[in-house]
Structures are given as C-alpha cells and as structure tokens.
Short mmCIF file of C-alpha atoms in Angstrom, two decimals:
data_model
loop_
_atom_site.label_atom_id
_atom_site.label_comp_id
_atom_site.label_asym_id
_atom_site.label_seq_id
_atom_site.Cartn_x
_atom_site.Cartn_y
_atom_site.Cartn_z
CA UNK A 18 -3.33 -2.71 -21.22
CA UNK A 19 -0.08 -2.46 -19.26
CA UNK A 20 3.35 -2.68 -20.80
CA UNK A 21 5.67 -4.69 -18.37
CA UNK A 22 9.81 -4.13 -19.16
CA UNK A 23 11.05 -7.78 -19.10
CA UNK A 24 14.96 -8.98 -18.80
CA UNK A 25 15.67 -12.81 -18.83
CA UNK A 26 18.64 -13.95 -17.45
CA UNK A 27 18.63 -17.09 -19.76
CA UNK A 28 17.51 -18.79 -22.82
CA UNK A 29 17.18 -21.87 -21.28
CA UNK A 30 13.55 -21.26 -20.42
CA UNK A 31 10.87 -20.46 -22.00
CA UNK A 32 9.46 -16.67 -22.55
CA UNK A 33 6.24 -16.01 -19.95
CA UNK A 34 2.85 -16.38 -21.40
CA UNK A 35 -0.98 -16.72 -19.78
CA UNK A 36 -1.36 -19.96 -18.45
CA UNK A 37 -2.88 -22.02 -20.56
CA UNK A 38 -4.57 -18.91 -22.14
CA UNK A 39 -7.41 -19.53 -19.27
CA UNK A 40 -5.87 -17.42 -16.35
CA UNK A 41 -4.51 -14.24 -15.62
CA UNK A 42 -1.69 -15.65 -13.27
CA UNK A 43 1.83 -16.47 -15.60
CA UNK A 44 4.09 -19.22 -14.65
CA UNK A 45 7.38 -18.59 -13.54
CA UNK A 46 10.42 -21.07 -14.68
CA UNK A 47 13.55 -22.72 -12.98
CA UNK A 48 16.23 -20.97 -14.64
CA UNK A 49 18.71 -23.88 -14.08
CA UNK A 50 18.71 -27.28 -12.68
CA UNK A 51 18.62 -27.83 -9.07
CA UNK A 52 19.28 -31.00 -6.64
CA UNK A 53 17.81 -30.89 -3.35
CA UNK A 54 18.49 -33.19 -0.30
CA UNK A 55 15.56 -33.30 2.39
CA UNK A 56 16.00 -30.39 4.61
CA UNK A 57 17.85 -27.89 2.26
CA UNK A 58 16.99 -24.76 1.84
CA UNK A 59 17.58 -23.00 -1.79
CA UNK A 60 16.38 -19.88 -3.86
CA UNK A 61 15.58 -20.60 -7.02
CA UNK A 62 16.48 -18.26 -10.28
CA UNK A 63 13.27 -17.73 -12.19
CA UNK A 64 15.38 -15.82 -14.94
CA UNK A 65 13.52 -12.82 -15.00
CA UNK A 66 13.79 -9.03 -13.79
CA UNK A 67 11.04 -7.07 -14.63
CA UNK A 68 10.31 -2.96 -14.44
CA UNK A 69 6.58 -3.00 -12.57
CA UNK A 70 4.48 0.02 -13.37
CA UNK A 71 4.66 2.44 -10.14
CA UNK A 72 1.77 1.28 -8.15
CA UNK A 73 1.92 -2.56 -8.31
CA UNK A 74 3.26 -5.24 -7.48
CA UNK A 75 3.81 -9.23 -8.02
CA UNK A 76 2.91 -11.53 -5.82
CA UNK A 77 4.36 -15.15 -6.67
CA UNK A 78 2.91 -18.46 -5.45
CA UNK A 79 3.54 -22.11 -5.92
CA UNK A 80 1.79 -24.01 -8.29
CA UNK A 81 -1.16 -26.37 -7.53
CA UNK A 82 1.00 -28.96 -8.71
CA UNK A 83 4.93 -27.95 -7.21
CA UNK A 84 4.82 -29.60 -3.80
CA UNK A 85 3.53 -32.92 -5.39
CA UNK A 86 5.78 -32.58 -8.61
CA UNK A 87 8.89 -31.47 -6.22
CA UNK A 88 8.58 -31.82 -2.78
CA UNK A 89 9.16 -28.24 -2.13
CA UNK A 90 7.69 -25.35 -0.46
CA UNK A 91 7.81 -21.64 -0.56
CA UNK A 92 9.36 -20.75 2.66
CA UNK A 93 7.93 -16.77 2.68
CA UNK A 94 4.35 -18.65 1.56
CA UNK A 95 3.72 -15.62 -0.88
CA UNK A 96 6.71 -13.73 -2.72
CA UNK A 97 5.81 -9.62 -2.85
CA UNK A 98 7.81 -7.95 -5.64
CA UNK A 99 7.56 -4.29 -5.18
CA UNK A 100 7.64 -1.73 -8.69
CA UNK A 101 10.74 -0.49 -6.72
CA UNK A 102 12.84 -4.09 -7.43
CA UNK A 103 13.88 -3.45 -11.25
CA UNK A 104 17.12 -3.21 -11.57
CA UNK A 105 19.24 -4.46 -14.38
CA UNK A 106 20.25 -7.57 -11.48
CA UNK A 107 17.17 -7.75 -9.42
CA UNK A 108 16.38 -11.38 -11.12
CA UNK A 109 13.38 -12.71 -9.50
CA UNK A 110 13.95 -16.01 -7.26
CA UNK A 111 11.96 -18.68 -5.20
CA UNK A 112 12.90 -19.77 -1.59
CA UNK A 113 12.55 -23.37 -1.25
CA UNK A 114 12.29 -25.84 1.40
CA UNK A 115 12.72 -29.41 0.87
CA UNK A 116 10.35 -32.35 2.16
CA UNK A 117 12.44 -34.72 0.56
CA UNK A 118 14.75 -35.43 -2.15
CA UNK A 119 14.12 -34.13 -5.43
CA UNK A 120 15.64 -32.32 -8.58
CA UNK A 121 14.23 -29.43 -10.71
CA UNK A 122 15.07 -29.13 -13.92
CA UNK A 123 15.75 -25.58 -15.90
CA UNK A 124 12.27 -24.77 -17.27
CA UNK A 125 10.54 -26.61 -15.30
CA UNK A 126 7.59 -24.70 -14.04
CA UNK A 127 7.31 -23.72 -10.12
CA UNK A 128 5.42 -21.18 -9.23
CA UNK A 129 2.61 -18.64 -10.49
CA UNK A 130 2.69 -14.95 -10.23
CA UNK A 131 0.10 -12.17 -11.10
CA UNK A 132 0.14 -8.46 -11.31
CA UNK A 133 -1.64 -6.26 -8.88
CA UNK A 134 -2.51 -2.81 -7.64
CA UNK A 135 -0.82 -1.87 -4.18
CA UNK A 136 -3.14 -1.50 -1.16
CA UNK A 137 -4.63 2.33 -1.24
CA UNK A 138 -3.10 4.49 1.46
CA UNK A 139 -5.62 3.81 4.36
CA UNK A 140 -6.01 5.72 8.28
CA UNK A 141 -7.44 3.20 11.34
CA UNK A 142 -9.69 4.65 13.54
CA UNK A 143 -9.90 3.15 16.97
CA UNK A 144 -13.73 2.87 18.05
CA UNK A 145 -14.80 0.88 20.87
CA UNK A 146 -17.49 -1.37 19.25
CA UNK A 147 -17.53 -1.67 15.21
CA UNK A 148 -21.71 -2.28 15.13
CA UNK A 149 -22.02 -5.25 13.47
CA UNK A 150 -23.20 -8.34 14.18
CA UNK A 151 -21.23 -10.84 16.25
CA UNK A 152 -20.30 -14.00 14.59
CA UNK A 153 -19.33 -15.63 17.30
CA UNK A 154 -15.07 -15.62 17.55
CA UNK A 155 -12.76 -17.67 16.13
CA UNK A 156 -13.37 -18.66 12.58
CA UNK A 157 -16.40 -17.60 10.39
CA UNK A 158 -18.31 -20.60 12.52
CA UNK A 159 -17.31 -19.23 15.69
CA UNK A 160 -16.50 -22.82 16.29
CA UNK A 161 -12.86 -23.48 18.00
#
C-alpha cells in the first residue's frame, strides 16, 4: 500500500475517502462556492495538494453525475497531475465550462480522480506492414 502526502487548503470540505467504499477512484470537492453564467469559463479549487510517489500520476475526471448536477464540463476532458506537481501551493483545480447557469457549492462533489503508474519508457519502430489482420478502417466496425 502506497502512502500519499496530503495538504488541504480548507476545512470546508470534507477529507478524501473511496467512493462509496466500492471503487478505487476518490472524489474530489469544490473548495468554495462558485456562480457560473452560461459561457464562463472557471477553475475550480479542489483544496488539495498532494506529494505523488515518483512514478505516477492522477488523472481527474468528472463525475457521472457533474454535467447533469451542474451544467459544467471539464474543458482539458482528463486532468494529468504529474508526481512532479507537489509543492506546498500546487492545490489541485478543475477547468470548467458552463452550458448554462448554475452554482456549486463548497463540498460539493465534481469530479473523480485515481492513482496510476506512468506509461513505461517505450521505442517505435517504423515497419511497413504490422501483420495483423485488417479490420477494415475507421472504427472497430470499419463502418464510417
């Protein structure tokens, strides 16, 4: 089991636990209240900085639930926290888009994360056919 150095930037939310205690993914927190107008654009404190063993990294997602809940989207789709982001200030955020109007509260949760090894140091090596079976294009049905 990994130990994972954790600063919060807030007592306002709560402290980050297993979802539910049925998934490895943790939810991640507004760490204040927010109003959005349609069309803004905002990043979001989660209230936490954490020290990532070397080798991994986070990557953060919305929650099933945020874009019906809050009418928001990630605008980077998936958030990449490197072990290499853990400084005393390097507090964890969300960018946002608004579909409409909407408020978040502090501790309100939007978004997931997880832990996870980094890629392993790999070399490409150009070929001119790769020997496999075609599938056909575009798409696993090769259908367009």
């Amino acid at each position: 089991m990994e130990t994972i150095r954790i600063k919060y930037f807030t007592d306002k939310i709560e402290k980050l636990t297993y979802i539910d205690g049925k998934s490895d993914w943790i939810d991640l927190r507004a760490a204040q209240d927010i109003d959005l107008k349609q069309g803004d654009f905002a990043l979001i404190p989660l209230g936490v900085a954490m020290e990532l063993p070397k080798g991994y990294e986070a990557h953060i997602v919305p929650r099933s639930s945020t874009f019906k809940n809050f009418g928001i989207i990630q605008t980077n789709h998936q958030g990449v926290v490197d072990c290499s982001y853990c400084g005393d200030n390097d507090q964890w955020f969300m960018p946002v888009y608004a579909m409409r109007d909407t408020h978040i509260s502090c501790n309100d949760r939007i978004c997931q994360f997880r832990i996870v090894e980094n890629q392993p140091k790999i070399v490409f090596e150009e070929v001119n056919a790769l020997g496999a079976a075609d599938r056909g294009g575009f798409g696993s049905t090769g259908k367009q």
